[in-house]
Coordinates of C-alpha atoms and ligand atoms in Angstrom, one line a residue:
M152 CA -36.1 24.8 13.7
E153 CA -32.5 24.3 14.4
M154 CA -31.4 20.7 14.2
K155 CA -28.7 19.8 16.6
S156 CA -26.1 17.0 16.3
P157 CA -26.3 14.0 15.8
F158 CA -29.5 14.9 13.8
K159 CA -27.5 17.1 11.5
K160 CA -25.0 14.5 10.9
V161 CA -27.7 12.1 9.8
K162 CA -29.2 14.7 7.5
I163 CA -25.7 15.2 5.9
L164 CA -25.3 11.5 5.4
F165 CA -28.7 11.3 3.8
L166 CA -27.9 14.0 1.4
S167 CA -24.6 12.4 0.5
L168 CA -26.6 9.2 0.0
L169 CA -28.8 11.0 -2.5
I170 CA -25.8 12.2 -4.5
A171 CA -24.2 8.8 -4.2
F172 CA -27.4 7.2 -5.5
S173 CA -27.5 9.3 -8.6
L174 CA -24.0 8.2 -9.5
E175 CA -24.0 4.6 -8.6
P176 CA -26.8 2.0 -8.6
V177 CA -25.9 0.2 -5.3
F178 CA -25.4 3.5 -3.6
C179 CA -25.0 2.4 0.0
N180 CA -21.6 0.8 -0.9
S181 CA -19.7 4.0 -1.1
I182 CA -21.1 5.5 2.1
K183 CA -20.3 3.3 5.0
D184 CA -18.2 0.4 3.8
A185 CA -15.0 1.2 2.1
S186 CA -14.6 -2.4 1.0
Q187 CA -17.5 -1.9 -1.5
S188 CA -19.6 -4.6 0.0
A189 CA -23.3 -4.5 -0.3
I190 CA -26.3 -6.3 1.3
V191 CA -29.6 -6.1 -0.8
Y192 CA -32.7 -7.8 0.4
T193 CA -35.8 -8.5 -1.7
I194 CA -39.0 -9.6 0.0
S195 CA -41.9 -11.1 -2.1
M196 CA -45.2 -12.5 -1.2
E197 CA -46.9 -14.0 -4.3
N198 CA -49.2 -16.6 -2.6
P199 CA -50.2 -14.7 0.5
N200 CA -52.6 -17.3 1.9
N201 CA -49.8 -19.8 2.1
H202 CA -48.4 -17.4 4.5
Y203 CA -44.8 -17.5 3.3
F204 CA -42.6 -14.5 2.7
H205 CA -39.9 -15.2 0.2
I206 CA -36.6 -13.6 1.1
S207 CA -33.8 -13.2 -1.1
M208 CA -30.5 -11.6 -0.1
V209 CA -27.5 -10.6 -2.2
Y210 CA -24.4 -10.2 -0.3
S211 CA -21.5 -8.9 -2.4
G212 CA -18.0 -7.8 -1.7
I213 CA -17.4 -10.5 0.8
K214 CA -13.9 -10.7 2.2
D215 CA -14.4 -13.3 5.0
E216 CA -13.3 -16.9 4.6
E217 CA -16.4 -18.0 6.4
T218 CA -19.8 -16.2 6.5
E219 CA -22.1 -16.9 9.4
L220 CA -25.6 -15.6 8.9
K221 CA -27.5 -15.1 12.0
M222 CA -31.3 -14.5 12.7
P223 CA -32.3 -12.9 15.9
V224 CA -34.2 -14.9 18.4
W225 CA -36.1 -12.0 19.9
T226 CA -37.3 -8.5 19.2
P227 CA -36.3 -5.4 21.2
G228 CA -39.2 -4.3 23.3
Y229 CA -40.8 -7.7 23.4
Y230 CA -38.8 -9.4 26.2
M231 CA -39.2 -13.0 25.4
I232 CA -37.2 -15.5 23.3
M233 CA -39.3 -16.0 20.1
D234 CA -37.0 -18.4 18.3
Y235 CA -37.8 -16.9 15.0
P236 CA -35.5 -19.3 13.0
K237 CA -38.3 -22.0 13.5
N238 CA -40.2 -20.3 10.7
V239 CA -37.3 -20.5 8.2
L240 CA -37.7 -23.0 5.4
N241 CA -35.9 -23.7 2.1
F242 CA -32.6 -22.1 3.0
R243 CA -30.3 -22.0 0.0
V244 CA -27.1 -20.4 -1.0
T245 CA -25.6 -20.0 -4.5
D246 CA -22.6 -18.1 -5.8
A247 CA -22.7 -15.4 -8.4
S248 CA -22.9 -18.1 -11.2
G249 CA -25.9 -19.8 -9.5
K250 CA -23.9 -22.7 -8.3
D251 CA -25.1 -24.2 -5.0
L252 CA -22.7 -23.6 -2.1
P253 CA -22.6 -26.0 0.9
W254 CA -23.8 -24.6 4.3
K255 CA -24.2 -25.9 7.8
K256 CA -26.3 -24.9 10.7
T257 CA -24.1 -24.5 13.7
E258 CA -26.6 -23.1 16.2
K259 CA -30.4 -22.8 16.2
N260 CA -30.0 -19.2 14.5
K261 CA -26.8 -19.5 12.7
W262 CA -26.1 -20.7 9.2
K263 CA -22.3 -21.1 8.3
I264 CA -21.1 -20.9 4.7
N265 CA -17.7 -21.4 3.4
T266 CA -17.0 -18.1 1.5
A267 CA -13.2 -18.6 0.9
G268 CA -12.5 -17.1 -2.5
I269 CA -16.1 -16.1 -3.0
R270 CA -17.2 -12.5 -3.3
T271 CA -20.9 -12.7 -3.8
I272 CA -23.5 -15.0 -2.3
N273 CA -27.2 -15.2 -3.2
V274 CA -29.2 -16.4 -0.1
S275 CA -32.8 -17.4 -0.3
Y276 CA -35.3 -18.7 2.2
D277 CA -39.0 -18.6 3.1
V278 CA -40.5 -17.5 6.4
Y279 CA -43.7 -18.8 7.7
A280 CA -45.7 -15.7 8.9
F281 CA -49.2 -16.5 10.3
R282 CA -49.1 -15.4 13.9
V283 CA -51.0 -12.1 14.7
S284 CA -48.7 -10.2 17.0
V285 CA -46.6 -7.0 16.9
A286 CA -43.5 -9.2 17.3
D287 CA -44.4 -11.7 14.6
S288 CA -44.7 -11.4 10.8
F289 CA -48.0 -12.1 9.3
L290 CA -49.0 -12.6 5.7
D291 CA -52.4 -13.3 4.1
D292 CA -54.3 -11.6 1.3
G293 CA -55.3 -8.8 3.6
R294 CA -52.0 -7.9 5.2
G295 CA -48.3 -8.4 4.9
F296 CA -46.6 -7.5 8.1
I297 CA -43.0 -7.7 8.3
S298 CA -41.6 -8.0 11.9
P299 CA -38.0 -7.4 10.9
T300 CA -36.1 -9.6 13.5
G301 CA -37.8 -12.7 12.3
I302 CA -37.2 -11.8 8.5
Y303 CA -33.6 -10.7 8.0
M304 CA -30.4 -12.5 8.7
Y305 CA -27.2 -10.5 9.3
P306 CA -23.6 -11.6 8.6
A307 CA -21.9 -12.2 12.0
G308 CA -19.4 -9.3 12.7
H309 CA -21.2 -7.0 10.3
K310 CA -24.2 -5.8 12.2
D311 CA -23.2 -2.3 11.3
H312 CA -23.4 -3.0 7.6
P313 CA -25.9 -0.8 5.5
V314 CA -28.8 -2.6 4.0
T315 CA -31.2 -2.0 1.2
V316 CA -34.6 -3.6 1.1
S317 CA -37.0 -4.0 -1.8
I318 CA -40.5 -5.0 -1.1
K319 CA -42.5 -6.8 -3.9
P320 CA -46.0 -6.5 -2.6
Y321 CA -48.7 -8.9 -3.3
E322 CA -50.5 -7.8 -6.5
K323 CA -53.6 -6.6 -4.7
F324 CA -51.7 -4.5 -2.1
R325 CA -51.4 -0.8 -2.9
E326 CA -49.4 0.6 0.1
V327 CA -46.2 -0.1 1.9
S328 CA -45.7 1.7 5.2
T329 CA -42.5 1.8 7.2
G330 CA -40.2 4.0 9.3
L331 CA -37.2 3.1 7.0
D332 CA -35.9 5.8 4.8
P333 CA -37.1 5.4 1.1
V334 CA -34.5 5.1 -1.6
P335 CA -35.4 8.0 -4.0
G336 CA -36.8 7.0 -7.4
K337 CA -37.3 3.4 -6.4
E338 CA -40.7 2.2 -5.5
Y339 CA -40.9 0.2 -2.3
T340 CA -37.3 0.2 -1.8
Y341 CA -35.7 1.4 1.5
Y342 CA -32.4 2.0 3.2
A343 CA -31.1 1.2 6.7
P344 CA -27.6 2.4 7.7
D345 CA -27.2 -0.8 9.8
F346 CA -29.0 -3.8 11.0
D347 CA -30.0 -2.3 14.4
V348 CA -32.0 0.4 12.4
L349 CA -33.3 -2.3 10.1
Y350 CA -34.5 -4.4 13.0
D351 CA -36.2 -1.3 14.5
C352 CA -38.3 -0.7 11.3
P353 CA -41.3 -3.0 10.8
I354 CA -43.1 -2.8 7.4
L355 CA -46.8 -3.0 6.6
A356 CA -47.8 -3.9 3.0
G357 CA -51.5 -3.9 2.4
N358 CA -54.4 -1.6 1.6
Q359 CA -54.1 0.6 4.7
E360 CA -55.5 4.1 4.7
I361 CA -52.8 6.7 4.7
L362 CA -53.2 10.0 6.7
K363 CA -50.5 12.5 6.7
F364 CA -49.7 15.5 8.9
E365 CA -46.7 17.7 9.8
S366 CA -45.6 19.0 13.2
G367 CA -42.6 21.2 13.6
G368 CA -41.6 20.6 10.0
I369 CA -41.5 16.9 10.5
P370 CA -43.8 14.6 8.4
Y371 CA -46.0 12.0 10.2
T372 CA -47.8 9.2 8.5
I373 CA -50.8 7.3 10.0
A374 CA -51.1 4.0 8.1
A375 CA -54.2 2.4 9.5
E376 CA -56.2 -0.7 8.4
N377 CA -59.5 0.2 9.9
L378 CA -60.4 3.8 11.0
G379 CA -64.1 3.0 10.6
S380 CA -66.3 6.1 11.0
L381 CA -63.7 8.1 12.9
D382 CA -63.5 11.8 11.9
R383 CA -60.1 11.9 10.2
T384 CA -59.5 15.6 10.9
E385 CA -60.2 15.1 14.5
L386 CA -58.0 12.0 14.7
I387 CA -55.1 14.0 13.1
N388 CA -55.6 16.7 15.6
D389 CA -55.6 14.4 18.5
F390 CA -52.4 12.7 17.3
R391 CA -50.8 16.0 16.8
R392 CA -51.6 17.0 20.4
I393 CA -50.0 13.7 21.7
V394 CA -47.0 14.2 19.6
E395 CA -46.4 17.8 20.5
T396 CA -46.9 17.3 24.2
A397 CA -44.8 14.2 24.3
T398 CA -41.8 15.7 22.3
S399 CA -41.9 19.0 24.3
I400 CA -41.0 17.0 27.5
V401 CA -37.4 16.3 26.1
G402 CA -37.4 19.2 23.7
E403 CA -35.6 17.6 20.8
I404 CA -36.7 15.1 18.2
P405 CA -34.4 12.4 17.2
Y406 CA -36.0 11.4 13.9
R407 CA -36.8 13.0 10.4
H408 CA -40.2 11.2 9.9
Y409 CA -42.5 9.1 11.9
T410 CA -45.0 6.4 11.0
F411 CA -47.9 5.0 13.0
I412 CA -48.7 1.5 11.8
M413 CA -52.1 0.6 13.1
M414 CA -53.5 -2.8 12.4
N415 CA -56.8 -4.3 13.1
N416 CA -57.9 -7.6 14.9
G417 CA -55.0 -8.2 17.4
M418 CA -53.5 -7.1 20.6
G419 CA -50.6 -5.1 21.7
G420 CA -48.1 -2.5 20.4
L421 CA -44.5 -2.2 20.0
E422 CA -42.4 0.8 20.0
H423 CA -39.6 1.8 17.5
T424 CA -37.5 4.9 17.3
N425 CA -39.5 6.5 14.4
S426 CA -42.4 4.2 14.1
M427 CA -44.8 2.1 16.2
A428 CA -46.8 -1.0 15.3
V429 CA -50.0 -1.3 17.2
F430 CA -53.2 -3.2 17.0
T431 CA -56.1 -0.7 17.4
N432 CA -59.4 -2.6 17.3
R433 CA -62.9 -1.1 17.6
L434 CA -61.7 2.5 17.4
N435 CA -65.2 3.7 16.6
S436 CA -67.1 5.8 19.0
E437 CA -70.5 7.6 18.7
S438 CA -68.7 10.9 18.8
G439 CA -66.5 10.0 15.9
R440 CA -63.5 10.7 18.2
I441 CA -60.9 8.1 19.1
G442 CA -61.3 7.3 22.9
N443 CA -58.9 8.3 25.6
G444 CA -58.0 4.8 26.3
W445 CA -56.7 4.4 22.7
L446 CA -54.9 7.7 22.9
S447 CA -53.2 6.5 26.1
F448 CA -51.9 3.5 24.3
I449 CA -50.7 5.6 21.4
A450 CA -49.0 8.0 23.9
H451 CA -47.3 5.1 25.6
E452 CA -45.8 3.7 22.4
F453 CA -44.9 7.1 21.1
F454 CA -43.1 8.2 24.4
H455 CA -41.0 5.1 24.1
L456 CA -39.1 6.9 21.4
Y457 CA -37.6 8.7 24.4
N458 CA -37.9 6.3 27.2
V459 CA -36.2 3.0 26.2
K460 CA -35.2 3.9 22.7
T461 CA -33.0 6.9 23.4
I462 CA -33.2 7.3 27.2
R463 CA -32.2 3.7 28.0
P464 CA -30.6 1.4 30.6
I465 CA -27.2 0.3 29.5
D466 CA -28.3 -3.3 29.2
L467 CA -30.8 -2.4 26.5
G468 CA -28.6 -1.6 23.5
P469 CA -26.5 -2.3 21.6
F470 CA -28.6 -5.6 21.6
D471 CA -27.4 -9.1 21.6
Y472 CA -29.9 -10.6 19.3
D473 CA -28.9 -14.2 20.2
K474 CA -30.1 -14.3 23.7
E475 CA -31.8 -12.6 26.7
N476 CA -30.6 -9.1 27.5
Y477 CA -31.2 -8.7 31.2
T478 CA -32.1 -5.4 33.0
T479 CA -33.5 -4.7 36.4
M480 CA -34.9 -1.4 35.0
L481 CA -38.1 -2.4 32.9
W482 CA -40.0 -0.8 35.8
F483 CA -38.5 2.5 34.5
S484 CA -38.5 1.9 30.8
E485 CA -42.0 0.4 30.8
G486 CA -43.7 1.4 33.9
V487 CA -42.5 5.0 33.8
T488 CA -43.6 5.2 30.2
S489 CA -47.1 4.1 31.5
Y490 CA -46.8 7.0 34.0
Y491 CA -46.0 9.4 31.3
E492 CA -49.1 8.2 29.4
N493 CA -51.2 9.9 32.1
L494 CA -49.1 13.0 32.2
I495 CA -49.1 13.5 28.4
L496 CA -52.9 13.0 28.3
N497 CA -53.3 15.4 31.2
R498 CA -51.0 18.1 29.6
A499 CA -52.6 17.6 26.1
G500 CA -56.0 18.4 27.7
F501 CA -57.6 14.8 27.4
F502 CA -57.3 13.8 31.1
T503 CA -58.5 15.9 34.0
R504 CA -56.6 15.6 37.3
E505 CA -59.3 13.2 38.6
D506 CA -58.7 11.1 35.5
V507 CA -54.9 10.8 36.3
M508 CA -55.7 10.0 40.0
K509 CA -58.1 7.2 38.8
E510 CA -55.4 5.8 36.5
M511 CA -52.8 5.8 39.3
T512 CA -55.3 4.1 41.7
S513 CA -55.9 1.4 39.2
S514 CA -52.2 0.8 38.6
I515 CA -51.5 0.5 42.4
S516 CA -54.4 -1.7 43.2
A517 CA -53.5 -4.0 40.4
Y518 CA -50.3 -5.1 42.1
E519 CA -51.1 -4.4 45.8
N520 CA -54.2 -6.5 45.7
I521 CA -52.5 -9.7 44.4
P522 CA -50.3 -12.0 46.5
G523 CA -47.4 -11.7 44.1
H524 CA -46.5 -8.3 45.8
H525 CA -45.3 -10.2 48.8
F526 CA -42.9 -12.2 46.7
Q527 CA -41.5 -10.2 43.8
S528 CA -39.9 -6.8 43.8
V529 CA -40.1 -4.6 40.9
A530 CA -36.4 -5.0 40.0
A531 CA -36.9 -8.9 40.1
S532 CA -40.0 -8.5 38.0
S533 CA -38.0 -6.6 35.3
F534 CA -35.1 -9.0 35.4
D535 CA -37.2 -12.1 35.1
S536 CA -39.5 -10.6 32.4
W537 CA -37.9 -13.1 30.0
M538 CA -39.7 -16.0 31.8
F539 CA -43.0 -14.3 32.5
F540 CA -43.8 -11.8 29.8
L541 CA -47.0 -12.8 28.1
N542 CA -46.4 -16.2 29.7
R543 CA -49.0 -16.3 32.4
S544 CA -50.0 -19.4 34.2
E545 CA -52.5 -20.2 37.0
N546 CA -49.8 -19.3 39.5
T547 CA -48.6 -15.9 38.0
A548 CA -50.6 -13.6 40.2
N549 CA -49.6 -15.6 43.3
T550 CA -45.8 -15.0 42.8
T551 CA -45.2 -12.1 40.4
I552 CA -46.2 -8.5 39.8
S553 CA -46.3 -6.4 36.7
Y554 CA -43.4 -3.9 36.3
Y555 CA -45.8 -1.8 34.3
D556 CA -48.1 -1.2 37.3
K557 CA -45.6 -0.9 40.0
G558 CA -43.2 1.1 37.8
C559 CA -46.0 3.5 37.0
A560 CA -46.6 4.1 40.7
L561 CA -42.9 4.5 41.4
G562 CA -42.7 7.0 38.6
M563 CA -45.3 9.1 40.4
L564 CA -43.6 8.6 43.8
L565 CA -40.2 9.7 42.3
D566 CA -41.9 12.7 40.5
L567 CA -43.7 13.9 43.5
R568 CA -40.6 13.5 45.7
I569 CA -38.4 15.5 43.3
R570 CA -41.0 18.2 43.0
Y571 CA -41.4 18.4 46.8
E572 CA -37.5 18.4 47.6
S573 CA -36.9 21.0 44.9
G574 CA -39.6 23.3 45.9
S575 CA -41.6 22.5 42.7
K576 CA -38.7 23.7 40.6
K577 CA -37.6 20.4 39.2
S578 CA -39.4 17.2 38.2
L579 CA -39.1 13.8 36.6
D580 CA -39.1 15.7 33.3
D581 CA -35.7 17.1 34.3
V582 CA -34.5 13.6 34.9
M583 CA -35.6 12.5 31.4
R584 CA -34.0 15.6 29.8
T585 CA -30.7 15.0 31.7
L586 CA -30.6 11.4 30.8
Y587 CA -31.2 12.2 27.2
T588 CA -28.5 14.9 27.1
T589 CA -25.9 13.2 29.2
Y590 CA -26.2 9.5 28.0
Y591 CA -28.0 9.3 24.7
K592 CA -26.4 12.5 23.1
G593 CA -23.2 13.0 25.2
K594 CA -21.8 9.5 26.0
K595 CA -23.8 7.8 23.2
R596 CA -24.7 4.9 25.6
G597 CA -27.3 3.9 28.1
F598 CA -27.0 4.5 31.9
T599 CA -26.2 2.1 34.7
D600 CA -28.6 1.7 37.6
K601 CA -26.2 3.9 39.7
E602 CA -26.0 6.7 37.1
F603 CA -29.8 6.7 36.9
R604 CA -30.1 7.0 40.7
D605 CA -27.4 9.7 40.8
V606 CA -29.3 11.8 38.2
C607 CA -32.6 11.4 40.2
E608 CA -30.9 12.4 43.5
K609 CA -29.1 15.3 42.0
T610 CA -32.3 16.5 40.3
A611 CA -34.1 16.3 43.7
G612 CA -31.2 17.6 45.6
A613 CA -31.8 15.0 48.2
S614 CA -31.3 11.3 49.0
L615 CA -33.9 9.1 47.5
S616 CA -32.7 6.0 49.5
E617 CA -36.2 4.9 50.5
I618 CA -37.2 4.5 46.7
F619 CA -33.9 3.1 45.6
D620 CA -32.8 0.9 48.5
S621 CA -36.3 -0.2 49.5
Y622 CA -39.2 0.2 47.1
I623 CA -37.4 -0.8 43.9
P624 CA -35.2 -3.8 45.1
T625 CA -37.5 -5.1 47.8
T626 CA -41.2 -5.8 48.5
A627 CA -41.3 -3.5 51.5
E628 CA -44.7 -1.7 52.1
I629 CA -44.7 1.6 50.3
D630 CA -45.7 4.8 52.3
Y631 CA -48.1 6.1 49.7
K632 CA -49.6 8.5 52.1
K633 CA -46.3 10.4 52.5
Y634 CA -45.6 10.8 48.8
L635 CA -49.1 11.8 47.8
G636 CA -49.2 14.1 50.8
Y637 CA -46.5 16.2 49.1
A638 CA -49.2 17.2 46.7
G639 CA -51.9 17.5 49.4
L640 CA -53.6 14.3 48.2
S641 CA -54.9 11.5 50.3
I642 CA -54.9 7.7 49.5
D643 CA -57.1 5.2 51.0
T644 CA -55.0 2.3 52.1
D645 CA -57.3 0.7 54.7
P646 CA -58.3 -2.9 54.1
V647 CA -61.9 -3.3 53.5
E648 CA -64.1 -6.5 53.4
T649 CA -65.6 -7.2 50.1
D650 CA -69.4 -7.6 49.9
G651 CA -69.7 -11.3 49.2
Y652 CA -68.0 -14.5 50.6
W653 CA -65.0 -15.9 48.9
I654 CA -62.9 -19.1 49.1
G655 CA -60.1 -18.0 46.8
A656 CA -60.7 -20.4 43.9
E657 CA -61.7 -19.4 40.4
V658 CA -63.8 -21.9 38.3
R659 CA -64.8 -22.4 34.8
Q660 CA -67.6 -24.6 33.4
N661 CA -66.0 -26.9 30.9
G662 CA -68.9 -28.9 29.4
D663 CA -70.2 -31.1 32.1
D664 CA -67.1 -30.4 34.4
L665 CA -66.7 -27.5 36.8
V666 CA -62.9 -26.9 36.6
I667 CA -60.8 -24.9 39.1
T668 CA -58.7 -22.5 37.1
R669 CA -56.6 -20.9 39.8
V670 CA -56.3 -20.9 43.6
E671 CA -55.1 -17.7 45.4
W672 CA -52.3 -18.0 47.7
D673 CA -53.1 -18.2 51.4
S674 CA -56.9 -18.3 50.7
P675 CA -59.3 -20.8 52.3
A676 CA -59.2 -23.0 49.1
W677 CA -55.4 -22.8 49.2
K678 CA -55.3 -23.9 52.9
A679 CA -57.8 -26.7 52.2
G680 CA -55.6 -28.1 49.4
L681 CA -57.8 -27.3 46.4
S682 CA -55.7 -27.1 43.2
A683 CA -56.0 -25.6 39.8
Q684 CA -57.2 -28.3 37.3
D685 CA -59.3 -30.1 40.0
I686 CA -62.7 -31.0 38.9
I687 CA -65.4 -30.0 41.5
T688 CA -67.9 -32.8 41.1
E689 CA -70.2 -32.0 44.1
I690 CA -71.0 -29.0 46.3
D691 CA -72.8 -29.7 49.5
G692 CA -73.9 -33.0 47.9
R693 CA -75.4 -31.5 44.8
K694 CA -73.9 -31.8 41.3
A695 CA -71.4 -29.0 40.8
S696 CA -72.0 -26.2 38.3
Q697 CA -70.9 -22.6 37.9
N698 CA -74.3 -21.4 39.0
L699 CA -74.3 -23.6 42.1
F700 CA -70.8 -22.4 43.0
K701 CA -72.0 -18.8 42.8
E702 CA -75.2 -19.6 44.7
V703 CA -73.7 -21.3 47.7
L704 CA -71.4 -18.3 48.2
E705 CA -74.2 -15.8 47.9
K706 CA -76.4 -17.7 50.3
Y707 CA -73.6 -18.7 52.7
I708 CA -74.5 -18.4 56.4
P709 CA -71.4 -17.6 58.7
G710 CA -70.3 -20.4 60.9
N711 CA -71.0 -23.2 58.4
K712 CA -68.7 -25.0 56.0
I713 CA -69.3 -25.5 52.3
F714 CA -68.3 -29.1 51.2
F715 CA -66.6 -29.5 47.9
K716 CA -66.1 -33.0 46.4
T717 CA -63.2 -32.9 43.9
N718 CA -61.5 -35.1 41.4
H719 CA -57.8 -34.5 41.6
R720 CA -56.1 -36.5 38.8
D721 CA -58.5 -39.5 39.7
I722 CA -58.1 -39.0 43.4
I723 CA -61.4 -38.1 45.0
N724 CA -61.2 -35.6 47.8
E725 CA -63.9 -33.9 50.0
N726 CA -63.1 -30.6 51.7
G727 CA -65.2 -28.5 54.1
I728 CA -64.2 -24.9 53.5
T729 CA -65.2 -21.9 55.6
P730 CA -65.5 -18.9 53.2
V731 CA -64.3 -15.5 54.3
K732 CA -64.9 -12.0 53.3
K733 CA -61.9 -10.9 51.2
L734 CA -59.8 -7.9 52.3
T735 CA -58.8 -5.5 49.6
R736 CA -57.6 -2.0 49.6
S737 CA -59.1 0.7 47.2
F738 CA -56.0 3.0 47.0
A739 CA -58.4 5.7 45.9
I740 CA -56.6 9.0 45.6
R741 CA -58.4 12.2 46.5
P742 CA -57.7 15.9 47.2
S743 CA -57.6 16.5 50.9
S744 CA -58.8 19.5 52.8
G745 CA -56.6 22.1 54.4
I746 CA -53.9 21.9 51.7
T747 CA -50.8 24.1 52.4
P748 CA -49.2 26.5 49.9
V749 CA -46.3 24.2 49.5
Q750 CA -48.7 21.2 48.7
E751 CA -50.6 23.3 46.3
A752 CA -47.5 24.3 44.5
V753 CA -46.5 20.7 44.1
L754 CA -50.0 19.7 42.8
N755 CA -50.3 22.6 40.4
S756 CA -46.8 21.9 39.1
W757 CA -47.8 18.3 38.6
L758 CA -51.2 18.2 37.0
K759 CA -53.2 20.7 35.0
Ligands
LIG267 ZN1 -44.3 0.0 26.6

């Protein structure tokens, strides 16, 4: 396979590294930094059940009078402020002779050291690591997970400095897995050309099982903590199908090796350019095969190597690690990645057409059937992710939507519209390829909102004003029927009454108390003034319980009221509430009869 630039350049750089390495111990000096400075990190974990990684950094060849070391406060892909410096303990700096140097904290994530006349500093600190998440480091005697942004500090102004990292695994750990390039001949030692790459490469130390396969001459590593009774050969075949289908969409592979880090007992996944860190619990199935739900998840994180890592909004890189990096386009970077999950599974033969339609129905109904869709556009949902990401409250569904769900639906709308307008000659795939070629490879930057729209409209050969001026920036009703009609599909958007009666309050039994956990906007409970955290003490004069709450709604006779006595922060209220039948829309997508040749062409070009 011919490797195109910049891939070739990277390869040449790596070769020269190998040569440099054989001549000089601290090989990265001579490559990128003419000043002969070097940054070498060593990470050890002697007492893992204390949950502290010990970090030591040797920074030599310093020329600055003052050195400010900064630790990121967030991790790309995980759009919330994490304040990693809160985990740092025992920060210490010495000069080459071991003499302590004074330092001062100037901001929550900055340590300033006077380095006038000093060429080398030894920095050491401990990082507490005991939160199970793809964006947090974790250490015990079963796992050492290094989430890099919360571990390494970089010298301000030198984010592009090369780094070597040496891992000293806990004595009972046998494996170290990462997307970083290994330094040849040095066990557990790795190289990053700059801090952006270092921060994009988590490391898993432990006793994970290692499976390897190759595709197109590129090596892939699956590093998994618990594959249970899964058939390993089938698993590799399934992963290979995902990899080959996903990479064929753009047609070029921007990495030389890829590592799947799969941990157990946790939630979520985080994408990186040549690795992913995911929690994959309960992978076992009776068939010995990984389920399609997990494969979708893997396809999502994998496709991010294109959508968000290389094909990216201009606001998402180079990153400012000190604060929020705002973008209105997470609906595209995340939601359209979710849309591609479905396409990849369909094209790889895991999903039927009907499976894709079901997935799309589920995404659409997830945001259309919550009140938040009246209040928050998908652009606003993207922009404000920093406040809402994984930060849900009793009011979240009333006021916000998920850019994953609506972005997934908008991806389908865009794709169908482009296919229709271009006579099934073009698709969203062409948009992805153009963005990759023009911005990632050509201009070596992300794209603006306008540039993105221009590429979509040029590909369609038509104005996409309805999507870009209405569906993305506003909460306007979406004409799903029109867009699905391009492929001869129908969608059920009629409001339907649910079977049972409903007041719009959700409750939880907490010991003796029946507590309201959320109240839906504009529901009977909302209008009556019931509130989250209220304790319902009596229902129709009887002691309240979860069973009674359920029973009175099941036995409700229309025309009556149900009386709720509540304790609201020691204020006793009694409300008579008239339950209603809730209206929801199914958004079921189905083939329709009497499909035209044009519609058939769109459908056949879209799904296998
Ligand atoms: Zn994602």
